[in-house]
Amino acid sequence: MQIPAERLDQIAHRFAELEARMASGTLEGEAFVQASRDYAELEPVAKVAADVKSMREEIAGLEEMLGDPEMKAMAEEELAEIRAKLPEAERKLAIAMLPKDSADSKPAMLEIRAGTGGDEAALFAGDLYRMYERFAAEQGWRVEPVSMNASEVGGFKEIVANVTGTGVFAKMKFESGVHRVQRVPVTESGGRIHTSAATVAVLPEPDEVDVEIEDKDLKIDIYRASGAGGQHVNTTDSAVRITHLPTGIVVQQQDERSQHKNKAKAMQVLRTRVYDHLREQSQGEEAAARKAMVGSGDRSERIRTYNFPQGRVTDHRIGLTLHKLDEVLAGPGLGELVDALIAEDEAKRLAAMTE
């Protein structure tokens, strides 16, 4: 897919304008924030565009040298080298220019819930959470639990965490779905392999301006917390349930001793779920564009199997199997799966644009 020379000039001109504005020292407040975002988004595109333009100019110059008998041999050698590199550079530029998901740069809310499999599913949910924690640490991200419902045998029946950092949602968005595990549970005396599952949801976390929630749209119930949680349980009305009336989304929070802290955390989760609901509606109107994606993000879709006896992990959406189960669960190996999913998504979207 060859990008016209005029488009390369437009990219270079726009980037130069942004650089000048950022260096002027005249931007303040929201104008500076917006310019910084535009600059960060355009910089990688401008770099690849400059590489492509430079290669094309070199080719043009070398082609002129072919008429000189003394320079012809050298020019032919260099031409062959640059012409071999140009298609990959053109492809990188086309990928860099693909429309971006507006949520890609946002932090994310990570929700993991034990599915079928009882105690073993809860243990697996704990394994997945630790895998994401380690992966996040490698990326320089921060993971902060928002709420959790621990299992008596270990692991979690449910855990919700906030993941902040650069490009969190862009890298994590394909993790949403059903994760299946095949292994011998520690409680299994006969050595039989069991299959359990946990569901993962990765939701982009909005800025305050991305979604407006009015007080009149909320129904807030305060009640006494129950279950594990310390001496305050069943002695204070600290638990909070918030219902967003327009969408019917309900969020409950009881982890904190303070009613105000529970309400603040519940609102954080509610805002994220309402934003995700609005995004799903918007994407529903753009169904044709979504067909190019690796996965729909549907949380009922089985996306990956972790097979302990064979030490392998298989991502069913792209048919990729890695015989590095320990490395994936430890964090580093997950990066290989994430990169493969992103590359496949980019290739499919690029193919869709050139059809």
mmCIF file of C-alpha atoms in Angstrom:
data_model
loop_
_atom_site.group_PDB
_atom_site.id
_atom_site.type_symbol
_atom_site.label_atom_id
_atom_site.label_comp_id
_atom_site.label_asym_id
_atom_site.label_seq_id
_atom_site.Cartn_x
_atom_site.Cartn_y
_atom_site.Cartn_z
ATOM 1 C CA MET A 1 0.000 0.000 0.000
ATOM 2 C CA GLN A 2 1.852 3.079 -1.259
ATOM 3 C CA ILE A 3 1.138 6.358 0.489
ATOM 4 C CA PRO A 4 1.066 9.349 -1.925
ATOM 5 C CA ALA A 5 3.957 11.810 -1.656
ATOM 6 C CA GLU A 6 1.476 14.621 -0.942
ATOM 7 C CA ARG A 7 0.300 12.759 2.168
ATOM 8 C CA LEU A 8 3.877 12.403 3.409
ATOM 9 C CA ASP A 9 4.347 16.158 3.031
ATOM 10 C CA GLN A 10 1.119 16.807 4.941
ATOM 11 C CA ILE A 11 2.285 14.611 7.819
ATOM 12 C CA ALA A 12 5.677 16.346 7.945
ATOM 13 C CA HIS A 13 4.043 19.802 7.845
ATOM 14 C CA ARG A 14 1.545 18.934 10.615
ATOM 15 C CA PHE A 15 4.293 17.508 12.814
ATOM 16 C CA ALA A 16 6.494 20.580 12.304
ATOM 17 C CA GLU A 17 3.550 22.792 13.300
ATOM 18 C CA LEU A 18 2.989 20.787 16.478
ATOM 19 C CA GLU A 19 6.685 20.897 17.347
ATOM 20 C CA ALA A 20 6.682 24.680 16.943
ATOM 21 C CA ARG A 21 3.566 25.061 19.125
ATOM 22 C CA MET A 22 4.988 22.830 21.843
ATOM 23 C CA ALA A 23 8.274 24.767 21.819
ATOM 24 C CA SER A 24 6.613 28.202 21.817
ATOM 25 C CA GLY A 25 5.799 28.146 25.524
ATOM 26 C CA THR A 26 2.471 29.836 24.852
ATOM 27 C CA LEU A 27 0.238 26.812 25.448
ATOM 28 C CA GLU A 28 -1.456 26.405 28.803
ATOM 29 C CA GLY A 29 -4.078 24.235 30.447
ATOM 30 C CA GLU A 30 -6.276 22.138 28.199
ATOM 31 C CA ALA A 31 -4.624 23.509 25.036
ATOM 32 C CA PHE A 32 -1.242 22.181 26.202
ATOM 33 C CA VAL A 33 -2.729 18.814 27.186
ATOM 34 C CA GLN A 34 -4.411 18.428 23.787
ATOM 35 C CA ALA A 35 -1.288 19.470 21.885
ATOM 36 C CA SER A 36 0.776 16.983 23.912
ATOM 37 C CA ARG A 37 -1.649 14.188 23.027
ATOM 38 C CA ASP A 38 -1.629 15.135 19.337
ATOM 39 C CA TYR A 39 2.172 15.265 19.343
ATOM 40 C CA ALA A 40 2.522 11.868 21.034
ATOM 41 C CA GLU A 41 0.066 10.330 18.550
ATOM 42 C CA LEU A 42 1.658 11.846 15.445
ATOM 43 C CA GLU A 43 5.350 11.432 16.358
ATOM 44 C CA PRO A 44 5.665 7.704 15.457
ATOM 45 C CA VAL A 45 3.756 8.280 12.204
ATOM 46 C CA ALA A 46 5.950 11.238 11.283
ATOM 47 C CA LYS A 47 9.121 9.233 11.956
ATOM 48 C CA VAL A 48 8.109 6.357 9.676
ATOM 49 C CA ALA A 49 6.826 8.815 7.043
ATOM 50 C CA ALA A 50 10.204 10.583 7.079
ATOM 51 C CA ASP A 51 11.983 7.242 6.601
ATOM 52 C CA VAL A 52 9.776 6.389 3.611
ATOM 53 C CA LYS A 53 10.286 9.814 2.043
ATOM 54 C CA SER A 54 14.057 9.542 2.520
ATOM 55 C CA MET A 55 14.139 6.092 0.881
ATOM 56 C CA ARG A 56 12.109 7.291 -2.094
ATOM 57 C CA GLU A 57 14.437 10.277 -2.568
ATOM 58 C CA GLU A 58 17.483 8.017 -2.370
ATOM 59 C CA ILE A 59 15.995 5.715 -5.008
ATOM 60 C CA ALA A 60 15.308 8.673 -7.312
ATOM 61 C CA GLY A 61 18.885 9.922 -6.879
ATOM 62 C CA LEU A 62 20.426 6.504 -7.479
ATOM 63 C CA GLU A 63 18.294 5.969 -10.584
ATOM 64 C CA GLU A 64 19.773 9.154 -12.040
ATOM 65 C CA MET A 65 23.264 7.771 -11.355
ATOM 66 C CA LEU A 66 22.573 4.687 -13.481
ATOM 67 C CA GLY A 67 23.379 6.754 -16.568
ATOM 68 C CA ASP A 68 26.947 7.292 -15.363
ATOM 69 C CA PRO A 69 29.078 4.267 -16.404
ATOM 70 C CA GLU A 70 31.494 4.838 -13.515
ATOM 71 C CA MET A 71 28.736 4.979 -10.884
ATOM 72 C CA LYS A 72 26.355 2.414 -12.367
ATOM 73 C CA ALA A 73 27.609 -0.673 -10.515
ATOM 74 C CA MET A 74 27.564 1.041 -7.130
ATOM 75 C CA ALA A 75 24.162 2.621 -7.807
ATOM 76 C CA GLU A 76 22.647 -0.732 -8.817
ATOM 77 C CA GLU A 77 23.896 -2.355 -5.598
ATOM 78 C CA GLU A 78 22.514 0.396 -3.382
ATOM 79 C CA LEU A 79 19.259 0.506 -5.344
ATOM 80 C CA ALA A 80 18.691 -3.205 -4.804
ATOM 81 C CA GLU A 81 19.264 -2.777 -1.056
ATOM 82 C CA ILE A 82 16.912 0.186 -0.610
ATOM 83 C CA ARG A 83 14.212 -1.246 -2.887
ATOM 84 C CA ALA A 84 14.236 -4.394 -0.743
ATOM 85 C CA LYS A 85 13.700 -2.323 2.430
ATOM 86 C CA LEU A 86 11.093 0.105 1.070
ATOM 87 C CA PRO A 87 8.036 -2.241 1.001
ATOM 88 C CA GLU A 88 8.403 -3.015 4.722
ATOM 89 C CA ALA A 89 8.779 0.691 5.503
ATOM 90 C CA GLU A 90 5.668 1.430 3.400
ATOM 91 C CA ARG A 91 3.785 -1.282 5.306
ATOM 92 C CA LYS A 92 4.868 0.133 8.683
ATOM 93 C CA LEU A 93 3.665 3.554 7.594
ATOM 94 C CA ALA A 94 0.298 2.197 6.460
ATOM 95 C CA ILE A 95 -0.135 0.456 9.822
ATOM 96 C CA ALA A 96 0.907 3.593 11.716
ATOM 97 C CA MET A 97 -1.742 5.551 9.790
ATOM 98 C CA LEU A 98 -4.575 3.132 10.596
ATOM 99 C CA PRO A 99 -7.421 4.791 12.530
ATOM 100 C CA LYS A 100 -6.714 4.576 16.245
ATOM 101 C CA ASP A 101 -9.167 3.455 18.887
ATOM 102 C CA SER A 102 -9.728 6.605 20.941
ATOM 103 C CA ALA A 103 -9.466 4.479 24.089
ATOM 104 C CA ASP A 104 -6.043 2.973 23.282
ATOM 105 C CA SER A 105 -4.115 5.534 25.310
ATOM 106 C CA LYS A 106 -6.345 5.199 28.375
ATOM 107 C CA PRO A 107 -5.750 3.289 31.595
ATOM 108 C CA ALA A 108 -7.943 0.234 32.091
ATOM 109 C CA MET A 109 -10.143 -1.500 34.612
ATOM 110 C CA LEU A 110 -9.214 -5.192 34.833
ATOM 111 C CA GLU A 111 -11.982 -7.511 36.045
ATOM 112 C CA ILE A 112 -11.346 -11.225 36.629
ATOM 113 C CA ARG A 113 -14.071 -13.616 37.763
ATOM 114 C CA ALA A 114 -13.934 -17.325 38.525
ATOM 115 C CA GLY A 115 -16.144 -19.274 36.121
ATOM 116 C CA THR A 116 -16.951 -22.966 35.921
ATOM 117 C CA GLY A 117 -14.782 -25.175 38.101
ATOM 118 C CA GLY A 118 -15.493 -24.136 41.694
ATOM 119 C CA ASP A 119 -12.389 -23.767 43.882
ATOM 120 C CA GLU A 120 -10.058 -24.585 41.003
ATOM 121 C CA ALA A 121 -11.568 -21.739 38.951
ATOM 122 C CA ALA A 122 -10.935 -19.325 41.832
ATOM 123 C CA LEU A 123 -7.314 -20.489 42.070
ATOM 124 C CA PHE A 124 -6.927 -19.976 38.324
ATOM 125 C CA ALA A 125 -8.426 -16.479 38.598
ATOM 126 C CA GLY A 126 -5.667 -15.764 41.116
ATOM 127 C CA ASP A 127 -3.044 -17.106 38.697
ATOM 128 C CA LEU A 128 -4.355 -14.825 35.947
ATOM 129 C CA TYR A 129 -4.311 -11.788 38.228
ATOM 130 C CA ARG A 130 -0.699 -12.428 39.213
ATOM 131 C CA MET A 131 0.192 -12.933 35.529
ATOM 132 C CA TYR A 132 -1.229 -9.511 34.673
ATOM 133 C CA GLU A 133 0.467 -7.930 37.689
ATOM 134 C CA ARG A 134 3.860 -9.214 36.517
ATOM 135 C CA PHE A 135 3.216 -8.195 32.915
ATOM 136 C CA ALA A 136 2.176 -4.725 34.083
ATOM 137 C CA ALA A 137 5.354 -4.377 36.156
ATOM 138 C CA GLU A 138 7.425 -5.159 33.046
ATOM 139 C CA GLN A 139 5.586 -2.428 31.132
ATOM 140 C CA GLY A 140 6.149 0.098 33.894
ATOM 141 C CA TRP A 141 2.434 0.194 34.724
ATOM 142 C CA ARG A 142 0.800 0.364 38.144
ATOM 143 C CA VAL A 143 -1.857 -2.107 39.304
ATOM 144 C CA GLU A 144 -4.121 -1.102 42.171
ATOM 145 C CA PRO A 145 -6.903 -3.430 43.416
ATOM 146 C CA VAL A 146 -10.289 -1.715 43.622
ATOM 147 C CA SER A 147 -12.319 -4.591 45.052
ATOM 148 C CA MET A 148 -11.859 -8.298 45.624
ATOM 149 C CA ASN A 149 -13.779 -11.323 46.805
ATOM 150 C CA ALA A 150 -11.180 -13.864 47.923
ATOM 151 C CA SER A 151 -11.817 -17.605 47.841
ATOM 152 C CA GLU A 152 -11.407 -19.640 51.034
ATOM 153 C CA VAL A 153 -8.945 -21.972 49.286
ATOM 154 C CA GLY A 154 -6.928 -19.135 47.726
ATOM 155 C CA GLY A 155 -7.341 -17.137 44.565
ATOM 156 C CA PHE A 156 -10.375 -14.998 43.889
ATOM 157 C CA LYS A 157 -14.028 -15.424 43.147
ATOM 158 C CA GLU A 158 -13.759 -11.920 41.725
ATOM 159 C CA ILE A 159 -11.160 -9.169 41.627
ATOM 160 C CA VAL A 160 -11.302 -5.712 40.047
ATOM 161 C CA ALA A 161 -8.145 -3.630 39.632
ATOM 162 C CA ASN A 162 -7.153 -0.343 38.060
ATOM 163 C CA VAL A 163 -4.174 -0.492 35.661
ATOM 164 C CA THR A 164 -2.509 2.833 34.876
ATOM 165 C CA GLY A 165 0.391 3.685 32.589
ATOM 166 C CA THR A 166 1.203 4.424 28.963
ATOM 167 C CA GLY A 167 -0.895 2.604 26.351
ATOM 168 C CA VAL A 168 -2.522 0.211 28.820
ATOM 169 C CA PHE A 169 -5.784 -0.414 26.967
ATOM 170 C CA ALA A 170 -4.019 -0.706 23.590
ATOM 171 C CA LYS A 171 -2.024 -3.688 24.850
ATOM 172 C CA MET A 172 -4.604 -5.239 27.169
ATOM 173 C CA LYS A 173 -7.834 -4.950 25.180
ATOM 174 C CA PHE A 174 -7.552 -8.362 23.525
ATOM 175 C CA GLU A 175 -7.420 -10.119 26.919
ATOM 176 C CA SER A 176 -11.197 -9.884 27.375
ATOM 177 C CA GLY A 177 -12.917 -13.253 27.149
ATOM 178 C CA VAL A 178 -12.977 -16.719 28.685
ATOM 179 C CA HIS A 179 -9.615 -18.166 29.735
ATOM 180 C CA ARG A 180 -9.647 -21.945 30.161
ATOM 181 C CA VAL A 181 -7.220 -24.006 32.258
ATOM 182 C CA GLN A 182 -6.532 -27.737 32.042
ATOM 183 C CA ARG A 183 -4.594 -29.196 34.981
ATOM 184 C CA VAL A 184 -4.716 -31.594 37.927
ATOM 185 C CA PRO A 185 -6.168 -29.702 40.927
ATOM 186 C CA VAL A 186 -4.213 -29.920 44.178
ATOM 187 C CA THR A 187 -7.326 -31.445 45.745
ATOM 188 C CA GLU A 188 -7.502 -34.230 43.151
ATOM 189 C CA SER A 189 -6.084 -37.435 44.608
ATOM 190 C CA GLY A 190 -6.621 -39.498 41.463
ATOM 191 C CA GLY A 191 -4.431 -37.315 39.259
ATOM 192 C CA ARG A 192 -7.247 -36.558 36.821
ATOM 193 C CA ILE A 193 -7.061 -33.451 34.663
ATOM 194 C CA HIS A 194 -9.882 -30.977 35.242
ATOM 195 C CA THR A 195 -10.991 -28.128 33.011
ATOM 196 C CA SER A 196 -11.919 -24.842 34.676
ATOM 197 C CA ALA A 197 -12.386 -21.299 33.455
ATOM 198 C CA ALA A 198 -12.237 -17.664 34.441
ATOM 199 C CA THR A 199 -13.543 -14.629 32.612
ATOM 200 C CA VAL A 200 -11.467 -11.525 32.033
ATOM 201 C CA ALA A 201 -12.829 -8.111 31.111
ATOM 202 C CA VAL A 202 -10.579 -5.178 30.239
ATOM 203 C CA LEU A 203 -12.453 -1.878 30.094
ATOM 204 C CA PRO A 204 -10.946 1.497 29.146
ATOM 205 C CA GLU A 205 -11.130 3.886 32.064
ATOM 206 C CA PRO A 206 -12.562 7.245 31.006
ATOM 207 C CA ASP A 207 -11.495 10.743 31.912
ATOM 208 C CA GLU A 208 -14.042 12.866 33.748
ATOM 209 C CA VAL A 209 -14.932 14.603 30.467
ATOM 210 C CA ASP A 210 -15.512 11.328 28.578
ATOM 211 C CA VAL A 211 -18.705 10.394 30.383
ATOM 212 C CA GLU A 212 -21.053 12.596 32.370
ATOM 213 C CA ILE A 213 -23.057 10.947 35.141
ATOM 214 C CA GLU A 214 -25.684 13.118 36.792
ATOM 215 C CA ASP A 215 -26.868 12.621 40.362
ATOM 216 C CA LYS A 216 -30.476 12.292 39.199
ATOM 217 C CA ASP A 217 -29.475 9.209 37.184
ATOM 218 C CA LEU A 218 -28.196 7.370 40.266
ATOM 219 C CA LYS A 219 -29.893 5.244 42.909
ATOM 220 C CA ILE A 220 -27.565 4.782 45.891
ATOM 221 C CA ASP A 221 -28.238 2.184 48.583
ATOM 222 C CA ILE A 222 -26.234 1.937 51.806
ATOM 223 C CA TYR A 223 -26.275 -1.386 53.635
ATOM 224 C CA ARG A 224 -24.346 -3.489 56.105
ATOM 225 C CA ALA A 225 -21.361 -5.342 54.680
ATOM 226 C CA SER A 226 -21.311 -9.129 54.847
ATOM 227 C CA GLY A 227 -18.709 -11.868 54.548
ATOM 228 C CA ALA A 228 -15.013 -11.684 55.309
ATOM 229 C CA GLY A 229 -13.726 -8.234 56.044
ATOM 230 C CA GLY A 230 -12.782 -7.703 59.656
ATOM 231 C CA GLN A 231 -14.570 -6.469 62.772
ATOM 232 C CA HIS A 232 -16.463 -3.716 61.001
ATOM 233 C CA VAL A 233 -18.517 -6.273 59.042
ATOM 234 C CA ASN A 234 -22.152 -6.375 60.189
ATOM 235 C CA THR A 235 -21.508 -3.510 62.626
ATOM 236 C CA THR A 236 -21.581 -0.453 60.308
ATOM 237 C CA ASP A 237 -23.587 0.529 57.260
ATOM 238 C CA SER A 238 -20.532 1.051 55.053
ATOM 239 C CA ALA A 239 -21.329 -1.014 51.951
ATOM 240 C CA VAL A 240 -22.562 0.867 48.884
ATOM 241 C CA ARG A 241 -24.671 -0.205 45.933
ATOM 242 C CA ILE A 242 -25.063 2.265 43.043
ATOM 243 C CA THR A 243 -27.517 1.760 40.191
ATOM 244 C CA HIS A 244 -27.198 3.823 37.020
ATOM 245 C CA LEU A 245 -30.843 4.189 36.051
ATOM 246 C CA PRO A 246 -30.468 4.956 32.302
ATOM 247 C CA THR A 247 -28.413 1.800 31.649
ATOM 248 C CA GLY A 248 -29.392 -0.429 34.573
ATOM 249 C CA ILE A 249 -25.712 -0.975 35.451
ATOM 250 C CA VAL A 250 -25.256 -1.899 39.125
ATOM 251 C CA VAL A 251 -22.000 -1.648 41.096
ATOM 252 C CA GLN A 252 -21.442 -2.780 44.683
ATOM 253 C CA GLN A 253 -18.488 -1.982 46.924
ATOM 254 C CA GLN A 254 -17.846 -3.064 50.523
ATOM 255 C CA ASP A 255 -14.081 -3.569 50.831
ATOM 256 C CA GLU A 256 -13.381 -0.350 52.735
ATOM 257 C CA ARG A 257 -14.424 0.488 56.291
ATOM 258 C CA SER A 258 -15.473 3.946 55.160
ATOM 259 C CA GLN A 259 -18.777 4.470 53.367
ATOM 260 C CA HIS A 260 -17.249 7.439 51.530
ATOM 261 C CA LYS A 261 -14.305 5.366 50.262
ATOM 262 C CA ASN A 262 -16.650 2.601 49.131
ATOM 263 C CA LYS A 263 -18.787 5.141 47.303
ATOM 264 C CA ALA A 264 -15.738 6.685 45.581
ATOM 265 C CA LYS A 265 -14.516 3.273 44.408
ATOM 266 C CA ALA A 266 -18.001 2.255 43.289
ATOM 267 C CA MET A 267 -18.286 5.463 41.239
ATOM 268 C CA GLN A 268 -14.907 4.765 39.633
ATOM 269 C CA VAL A 269 -16.083 1.320 38.530
ATOM 270 C CA LEU A 270 -19.509 2.631 37.490
ATOM 271 C CA ARG A 271 -18.033 5.390 35.331
ATOM 272 C CA THR A 272 -15.828 2.821 33.568
ATOM 273 C CA ARG A 273 -18.728 0.427 32.920
ATOM 274 C CA VAL A 274 -21.006 3.197 31.655
ATOM 275 C CA TYR A 275 -18.232 4.404 29.318
ATOM 276 C CA ASP A 276 -17.756 0.840 28.045
ATOM 277 C CA HIS A 277 -21.508 0.533 27.513
ATOM 278 C CA LEU A 278 -21.515 3.721 25.424
ATOM 279 C CA ARG A 279 -18.493 2.507 23.428
ATOM 280 C CA GLU A 280 -20.229 -0.802 22.685
ATOM 281 C CA GLN A 281 -23.252 1.094 21.389
ATOM 282 C CA SER A 282 -21.024 3.236 19.181
ATOM 283 C CA GLN A 283 -19.126 0.219 17.888
ATOM 284 C CA GLY A 284 -22.412 -1.538 17.223
ATOM 285 C CA GLU A 285 -23.168 1.231 14.759
ATOM 286 C CA GLU A 286 -19.813 0.524 13.111
ATOM 287 C CA ALA A 287 -20.162 -3.267 12.914
ATOM 288 C CA ALA A 288 -18.448 -3.489 9.540
ATOM 289 C CA ALA A 289 -15.307 -1.879 10.924
ATOM 290 C CA ARG A 290 -15.265 -4.233 13.911
ATOM 291 C CA LYS A 291 -15.181 -7.340 11.705
ATOM 292 C CA ALA A 292 -11.499 -6.725 11.082
ATOM 293 C CA MET A 293 -10.651 -7.061 14.768
ATOM 294 C CA VAL A 294 -8.947 -10.148 16.180
ATOM 295 C CA GLY A 295 -11.713 -10.523 18.728
ATOM 296 C CA SER A 296 -14.915 -8.708 19.494
ATOM 297 C CA GLY A 297 -14.100 -8.332 23.172
ATOM 298 C CA ASP A 298 -17.141 -10.443 23.943
ATOM 299 C CA ARG A 299 -16.568 -11.815 27.429
ATOM 300 C CA SER A 300 -18.382 -15.059 26.579
ATOM 301 C CA GLU A 301 -15.861 -15.868 23.832
ATOM 302 C CA ARG A 302 -13.327 -18.595 24.721
ATOM 303 C CA ILE A 303 -10.044 -17.042 23.748
ATOM 304 C CA ARG A 304 -7.231 -19.004 25.370
ATOM 305 C CA THR A 305 -6.368 -22.381 26.908
ATOM 306 C CA TYR A 306 -3.601 -22.937 29.462
ATOM 307 C CA ASN A 307 -2.666 -26.635 29.443
ATOM 308 C CA PHE A 308 -0.424 -27.515 32.402
ATOM 309 C CA PRO A 309 0.368 -31.189 31.617
ATOM 310 C CA GLN A 310 1.738 -30.189 28.200
ATOM 311 C CA GLY A 311 3.163 -26.857 29.331
ATOM 312 C CA ARG A 312 1.443 -24.970 26.524
ATOM 313 C CA VAL A 313 -0.752 -21.937 25.992
ATOM 314 C CA THR A 314 -2.989 -21.668 22.914
ATOM 315 C CA ASP A 315 -4.720 -18.512 21.734
ATOM 316 C CA HIS A 316 -7.675 -19.796 19.706
ATOM 317 C CA ARG A 317 -8.331 -16.540 17.839
ATOM 318 C CA ILE A 318 -5.034 -16.545 15.960
ATOM 319 C CA GLY A 319 -4.178 -20.245 16.291
ATOM 320 C CA LEU A 320 -0.932 -19.505 18.138
ATOM 321 C CA THR A 321 0.459 -22.118 20.556
ATOM 322 C CA LEU A 322 3.451 -21.407 22.792
ATOM 323 C CA HIS A 323 5.099 -24.206 24.744
ATOM 324 C CA LYS A 324 6.100 -21.733 27.448
ATOM 325 C CA LEU A 325 3.325 -21.920 30.021
ATOM 326 C CA ASP A 326 5.567 -21.004 32.969
ATOM 327 C CA GLU A 327 7.011 -18.029 31.095
ATOM 328 C CA VAL A 328 3.545 -16.773 30.113
ATOM 329 C CA LEU A 329 2.212 -17.009 33.676
ATOM 330 C CA ALA A 330 5.377 -15.311 34.937
ATOM 331 C CA GLY A 331 4.641 -12.269 32.741
ATOM 332 C CA PRO A 332 7.349 -12.081 30.036
ATOM 333 C CA GLY A 333 5.768 -14.756 27.832
ATOM 334 C CA LEU A 334 2.450 -12.918 27.841
ATOM 335 C CA GLY A 335 4.119 -10.122 25.883
ATOM 336 C CA GLU A 336 4.689 -12.495 22.975
ATOM 337 C CA LEU A 337 0.981 -13.324 22.852
ATOM 338 C CA VAL A 338 -0.018 -9.668 23.177
ATOM 339 C CA ASP A 339 2.334 -8.594 20.362
ATOM 340 C CA ALA A 340 1.040 -11.388 18.092
ATOM 341 C CA LEU A 341 -2.583 -10.350 18.711
ATOM 342 C CA ILE A 342 -1.819 -6.700 17.965
ATOM 343 C CA ALA A 343 0.068 -7.617 14.782
ATOM 344 C CA GLU A 344 -2.790 -9.843 13.585
ATOM 345 C CA ASP A 345 -5.344 -7.122 14.266
ATOM 346 C CA GLU A 346 -3.259 -4.559 12.368
ATOM 347 C CA ALA A 347 -2.829 -6.924 9.416
ATOM 348 C CA LYS A 348 -6.562 -7.610 9.217
ATOM 349 C CA ARG A 349 -7.496 -3.944 9.442
ATOM 350 C CA LEU A 350 -4.900 -3.069 6.813
ATOM 351 C CA ALA A 351 -6.236 -5.785 4.506
ATOM 352 C CA ALA A 352 -9.786 -4.511 5.046
ATOM 353 C CA MET A 353 -8.739 -0.992 4.050
ATOM 354 C CA THR A 354 -7.045 -2.132 0.837
ATOM 355 C CA GLU A 355 -9.893 -4.373 -0.377
#
